[in-house]
Amino acid sequence: METFPVVNMEKLNGEERSATMKLINDACENWGFFEMTKGHYKKCMEERFKEMVASKGLEANLGLEKGYLKKAFYGSKGPTFGTKVSNYPPCPKPDLIKGLRAHTDAGGVILLFQDDKVSGLQLLKDGNWIDVITNGKYKSVMHRVIAQTDGTRMSIASFYNPGSDAMIYPAPELVNKDEEENSTYPKFVFEDYMNLYTRVKFQAKEPRFEAMKTIDTVKVGPIATV
């Protein structure tokens, strides 16, 4: 069985930066998820997460110019931030119900604070659900929550998403020549995608992009493009 990726963000400084960046890249490509070590994130997580949100690490791994992802997320109003607190009470018959159905999240970067005492989160590795800006290089992982008989599970998810009028499409540097004429992912305004996402969140991801090809998203000015 493969080892779940665990990253010590403090190692982004010093001699182990290159190895840590490689580990993050592998986790994003093959898992769509990684765990930050406990005991280290309390003093460095805010700074390092800001670095990742500002996309310095992701841009370096993807070979994109500095500031590309921040600009892509900006639109005319700036990116959006949100936090969701979830409570999963104990269930006497967990085999009959899910705590949360399998799904992928829309948007950008998500920081999830897990419950140390009550388990339940599961993710699907090697799924076929993929993100747009990275042209499928970095995954949006399928995950779910399993109901538990004992204990109430709590989780806190913080979301960093594109601005509502940001125009989203694959970074040109990540698109092969043979994909230019027949791209899997169309250009779309993020708000249009979210309007669709809220209706089909628990369905397969690929048909969403086919549906977006039929939506007219040409309704924002140049400031919202990247």
Short mmCIF file of C-alpha atoms in Angstrom, two decimals:
data_model
loop_
_atom_site.label_atom_id
_atom_site.label_comp_id
_atom_site.label_asym_id
_atom_site.label_seq_id
_atom_site.Cartn_x
_atom_site.Cartn_y
_atom_site.Cartn_z
CA MET A 1 0.00 0.00 0.00
CA GLU A 2 1.28 3.46 -0.88
CA THR A 3 2.17 5.87 1.89
CA PHE A 4 -0.16 8.85 2.26
CA PRO A 5 1.85 12.05 1.61
CA VAL A 6 2.77 14.04 4.73
CA VAL A 7 4.56 17.38 4.34
CA ASN A 8 6.56 19.37 6.89
CA MET A 9 6.10 22.91 5.61
CA GLU A 10 9.03 24.18 7.69
CA LYS A 11 11.33 22.32 5.30
CA LEU A 12 10.46 24.80 2.54
CA ASN A 13 13.30 26.79 4.08
CA GLY A 14 16.78 25.39 3.93
CA GLU A 15 18.48 22.44 2.26
CA GLU A 16 15.37 20.25 2.04
CA ARG A 17 13.27 22.76 0.08
CA SER A 18 13.78 20.98 -3.25
CA ALA A 19 12.76 17.59 -1.83
CA THR A 20 9.74 19.15 -0.09
CA MET A 21 8.63 20.87 -3.29
CA LYS A 22 8.92 17.53 -5.11
CA LEU A 23 6.80 15.85 -2.43
CA ILE A 24 4.11 18.55 -2.72
CA ASN A 25 4.11 18.23 -6.51
CA ASP A 26 3.74 14.44 -6.33
CA ALA A 27 0.92 14.78 -3.79
CA CYS A 28 -0.96 17.30 -5.96
CA GLU A 29 -0.53 15.23 -9.12
CA ASN A 30 -1.26 11.78 -7.73
CA TRP A 31 -3.36 12.31 -4.62
CA GLY A 32 -4.95 15.77 -4.85
CA PHE A 33 -4.36 15.99 -1.13
CA PHE A 34 -1.59 15.99 1.48
CA GLU A 35 -1.33 16.24 5.24
CA MET A 36 0.72 18.88 7.04
CA THR A 37 2.60 17.57 10.07
CA LYS A 38 1.21 18.43 13.47
CA GLY A 39 3.39 20.35 15.87
CA HIS A 40 4.96 22.32 13.03
CA TYR A 41 1.99 24.07 11.46
CA LYS A 42 1.05 26.02 14.58
CA LYS A 43 4.00 28.37 14.21
CA CYS A 44 4.54 28.29 10.47
CA MET A 45 1.26 27.21 8.84
CA GLU A 46 -0.21 30.67 8.37
CA GLU A 47 2.93 31.97 6.70
CA ARG A 48 3.46 28.87 4.58
CA PHE A 49 -0.17 28.47 3.62
CA LYS A 50 -0.19 32.08 2.48
CA GLU A 51 2.83 31.22 0.36
CA MET A 52 0.95 28.33 -1.21
CA VAL A 53 -2.23 30.40 -1.61
CA ALA A 54 -0.15 33.12 -3.22
CA SER A 55 0.80 30.14 -5.39
CA LYS A 56 4.57 30.54 -5.29
CA GLY A 57 5.07 26.85 -4.61
CA LEU A 58 2.42 25.65 -7.05
CA GLU A 59 3.64 27.97 -9.80
CA ALA A 60 7.23 26.80 -9.38
CA ASN A 61 6.19 23.15 -9.59
CA LEU A 62 3.99 23.76 -12.63
CA GLY A 63 6.58 25.86 -14.47
CA LEU A 64 4.34 28.96 -14.53
CA GLU A 65 5.55 32.53 -14.26
CA LYS A 66 5.50 34.12 -10.81
CA GLY A 67 2.09 35.55 -9.97
CA TYR A 68 0.20 33.64 -12.69
CA LEU A 69 -2.25 31.82 -10.42
CA LYS A 70 -2.86 34.84 -8.23
CA LYS A 71 -3.74 36.84 -11.34
CA ALA A 72 -5.91 34.03 -12.69
CA PHE A 73 -7.92 34.00 -9.46
CA TYR A 74 -8.35 37.75 -9.22
CA GLY A 75 -11.04 38.85 -11.68
CA SER A 76 -12.15 42.45 -11.09
CA LYS A 77 -13.10 42.02 -7.43
CA GLY A 78 -10.35 39.79 -6.08
CA PRO A 79 -10.44 36.14 -4.96
CA THR A 80 -12.99 34.85 -2.47
CA PHE A 81 -12.47 33.18 0.89
CA GLY A 82 -14.90 31.05 2.85
CA THR A 83 -15.04 28.70 5.82
CA LYS A 84 -17.39 25.77 6.40
CA VAL A 85 -17.79 24.11 9.79
CA SER A 86 -19.34 20.63 9.66
CA ASN A 87 -20.78 18.53 12.47
CA TYR A 88 -21.33 14.80 11.98
CA PRO A 89 -23.31 13.26 14.89
CA PRO A 90 -22.97 9.55 15.72
CA CYS A 91 -25.12 7.17 13.69
CA PRO A 92 -26.38 3.83 15.07
CA LYS A 93 -26.42 2.26 11.57
CA PRO A 94 -23.48 3.74 9.59
CA ASP A 95 -23.77 1.07 6.90
CA LEU A 96 -27.09 2.59 5.80
CA ILE A 97 -25.97 6.19 5.31
CA LYS A 98 -22.98 8.36 4.45
CA GLY A 99 -21.90 11.30 6.59
CA LEU A 100 -21.27 13.15 3.30
CA ARG A 101 -21.67 11.68 -0.18
CA ALA A 102 -18.63 11.31 -2.44
CA HIS A 103 -17.87 14.54 -4.31
CA THR A 104 -15.14 16.82 -5.59
CA ASP A 105 -14.79 20.45 -4.57
CA ALA A 106 -14.84 23.35 -7.01
CA GLY A 107 -12.50 26.32 -6.90
CA GLY A 108 -8.92 26.61 -5.76
CA VAL A 109 -7.04 25.68 -2.58
CA ILE A 110 -8.70 24.10 0.45
CA LEU A 111 -7.27 23.86 3.97
CA LEU A 112 -9.06 21.20 6.04
CA PHE A 113 -8.76 20.96 9.82
CA GLN A 114 -9.48 17.38 10.83
CA ASP A 115 -10.98 15.94 13.99
CA ASP A 116 -8.21 14.19 15.94
CA LYS A 117 -10.56 11.92 17.87
CA VAL A 118 -13.27 10.84 15.41
CA SER A 119 -12.30 9.57 11.97
CA GLY A 120 -14.44 9.34 8.84
CA LEU A 121 -12.79 11.18 5.93
CA GLN A 122 -11.98 8.98 2.92
CA LEU A 123 -10.54 10.01 -0.47
CA LEU A 124 -10.44 8.24 -3.82
CA LYS A 125 -6.99 7.93 -5.37
CA ASP A 126 -6.47 7.58 -9.12
CA GLY A 127 -9.93 9.00 -9.90
CA ASN A 128 -10.63 10.77 -13.20
CA TRP A 129 -11.86 14.10 -11.85
CA ILE A 130 -9.47 16.94 -12.70
CA ASP A 131 -8.94 20.73 -12.41
CA VAL A 132 -8.93 23.30 -15.22
CA ILE A 133 -6.08 25.83 -14.76
CA THR A 134 -3.49 23.05 -14.41
CA ASN A 135 -5.01 21.24 -17.44
CA GLY A 136 -5.43 18.06 -15.43
CA LYS A 137 -1.92 18.04 -13.96
CA TYR A 138 -3.17 18.67 -10.42
CA LYS A 139 -6.19 16.69 -9.25
CA SER A 140 -9.42 17.63 -7.54
CA VAL A 141 -9.76 14.60 -5.31
CA MET A 142 -12.98 12.64 -4.84
CA HIS A 143 -13.71 12.34 -1.13
CA ARG A 144 -16.49 11.47 1.31
CA VAL A 145 -17.24 11.16 5.02
CA ILE A 146 -18.27 7.83 6.55
CA ALA A 147 -20.79 7.86 9.39
CA GLN A 148 -19.49 6.62 12.75
CA THR A 149 -21.33 4.86 15.59
CA ASP A 150 -19.33 6.53 18.37
CA GLY A 151 -18.46 10.18 18.77
CA THR A 152 -19.38 13.41 17.00
CA ARG A 153 -16.97 14.37 14.24
CA MET A 154 -16.10 18.01 13.55
CA SER A 155 -14.23 19.50 10.61
CA ILE A 156 -13.37 23.01 9.45
CA ALA A 157 -12.69 23.66 5.75
CA SER A 158 -11.30 26.99 4.53
CA PHE A 159 -11.63 27.75 0.82
CA TYR A 160 -9.56 30.06 -1.40
CA ASN A 161 -11.44 30.44 -4.69
CA PRO A 162 -11.30 32.61 -7.82
CA GLY A 163 -13.25 35.85 -7.95
CA SER A 164 -16.82 35.52 -9.21
CA ASP A 165 -16.01 37.14 -12.58
CA ALA A 166 -12.57 35.58 -13.05
CA MET A 167 -12.17 33.90 -16.44
CA ILE A 168 -10.88 30.35 -15.93
CA TYR A 169 -9.08 28.25 -18.54
CA PRO A 170 -5.96 26.07 -18.80
CA ALA A 171 -2.65 27.91 -18.47
CA PRO A 172 -1.21 28.09 -22.02
CA GLU A 173 2.14 26.74 -20.76
CA LEU A 174 0.38 23.50 -19.75
CA VAL A 175 -1.49 22.92 -23.03
CA ASN A 176 0.08 20.70 -25.67
CA LYS A 177 -0.01 21.71 -29.34
CA ASP A 178 -2.45 18.93 -30.20
CA GLU A 179 -4.84 20.17 -27.50
CA GLU A 180 -5.07 23.76 -28.71
CA GLU A 181 -7.79 23.16 -31.30
CA ASN A 182 -9.83 20.69 -29.24
CA SER A 183 -9.37 21.60 -25.59
CA THR A 184 -11.13 19.50 -22.96
CA TYR A 185 -11.74 22.60 -20.88
CA PRO A 186 -13.50 25.68 -22.26
CA LYS A 187 -13.04 29.23 -21.03
CA PHE A 188 -15.68 30.07 -18.47
CA VAL A 189 -16.53 32.64 -15.83
CA PHE A 190 -16.12 31.13 -12.37
CA GLU A 191 -19.56 32.25 -11.17
CA ASP A 192 -21.19 30.47 -14.12
CA TYR A 193 -19.35 27.29 -13.20
CA MET A 194 -20.39 27.56 -9.55
CA ASN A 195 -24.04 28.01 -10.57
CA LEU A 196 -23.78 24.71 -12.42
CA TYR A 197 -21.70 23.04 -9.68
CA THR A 198 -24.29 23.64 -6.97
CA ARG A 199 -26.80 21.63 -9.01
CA VAL A 200 -24.55 18.68 -9.90
CA LYS A 201 -22.01 18.58 -7.03
CA PHE A 202 -22.50 14.87 -6.37
CA GLN A 203 -22.34 13.83 -10.03
CA ALA A 204 -19.34 13.03 -12.23
CA LYS A 205 -17.12 16.02 -12.93
CA GLU A 206 -16.32 15.65 -16.65
CA PRO A 207 -19.88 16.37 -17.95
CA ARG A 208 -19.75 19.76 -16.22
CA PHE A 209 -17.12 20.99 -18.65
CA GLU A 210 -19.08 19.77 -21.64
CA ALA A 211 -22.06 21.70 -20.29
CA MET A 212 -19.92 24.82 -19.82
CA LYS A 213 -19.06 24.76 -23.54
CA THR A 214 -22.67 25.63 -24.28
CA ILE A 215 -22.80 28.59 -21.87
CA ASP A 216 -22.01 32.07 -23.16
CA THR A 217 -19.42 33.44 -20.74
CA VAL A 218 -18.43 36.49 -22.78
CA LYS A 219 -19.84 39.03 -20.37
CA VAL A 220 -16.84 40.36 -18.47
CA GLY A 221 -14.28 42.97 -19.39
CA PRO A 222 -10.56 42.41 -20.05
CA ILE A 223 -9.75 42.95 -16.37
CA ALA A 224 -11.23 39.53 -15.58
CA THR A 225 -9.08 37.64 -18.07
CA VAL A 226 -5.57 36.28 -17.51
#
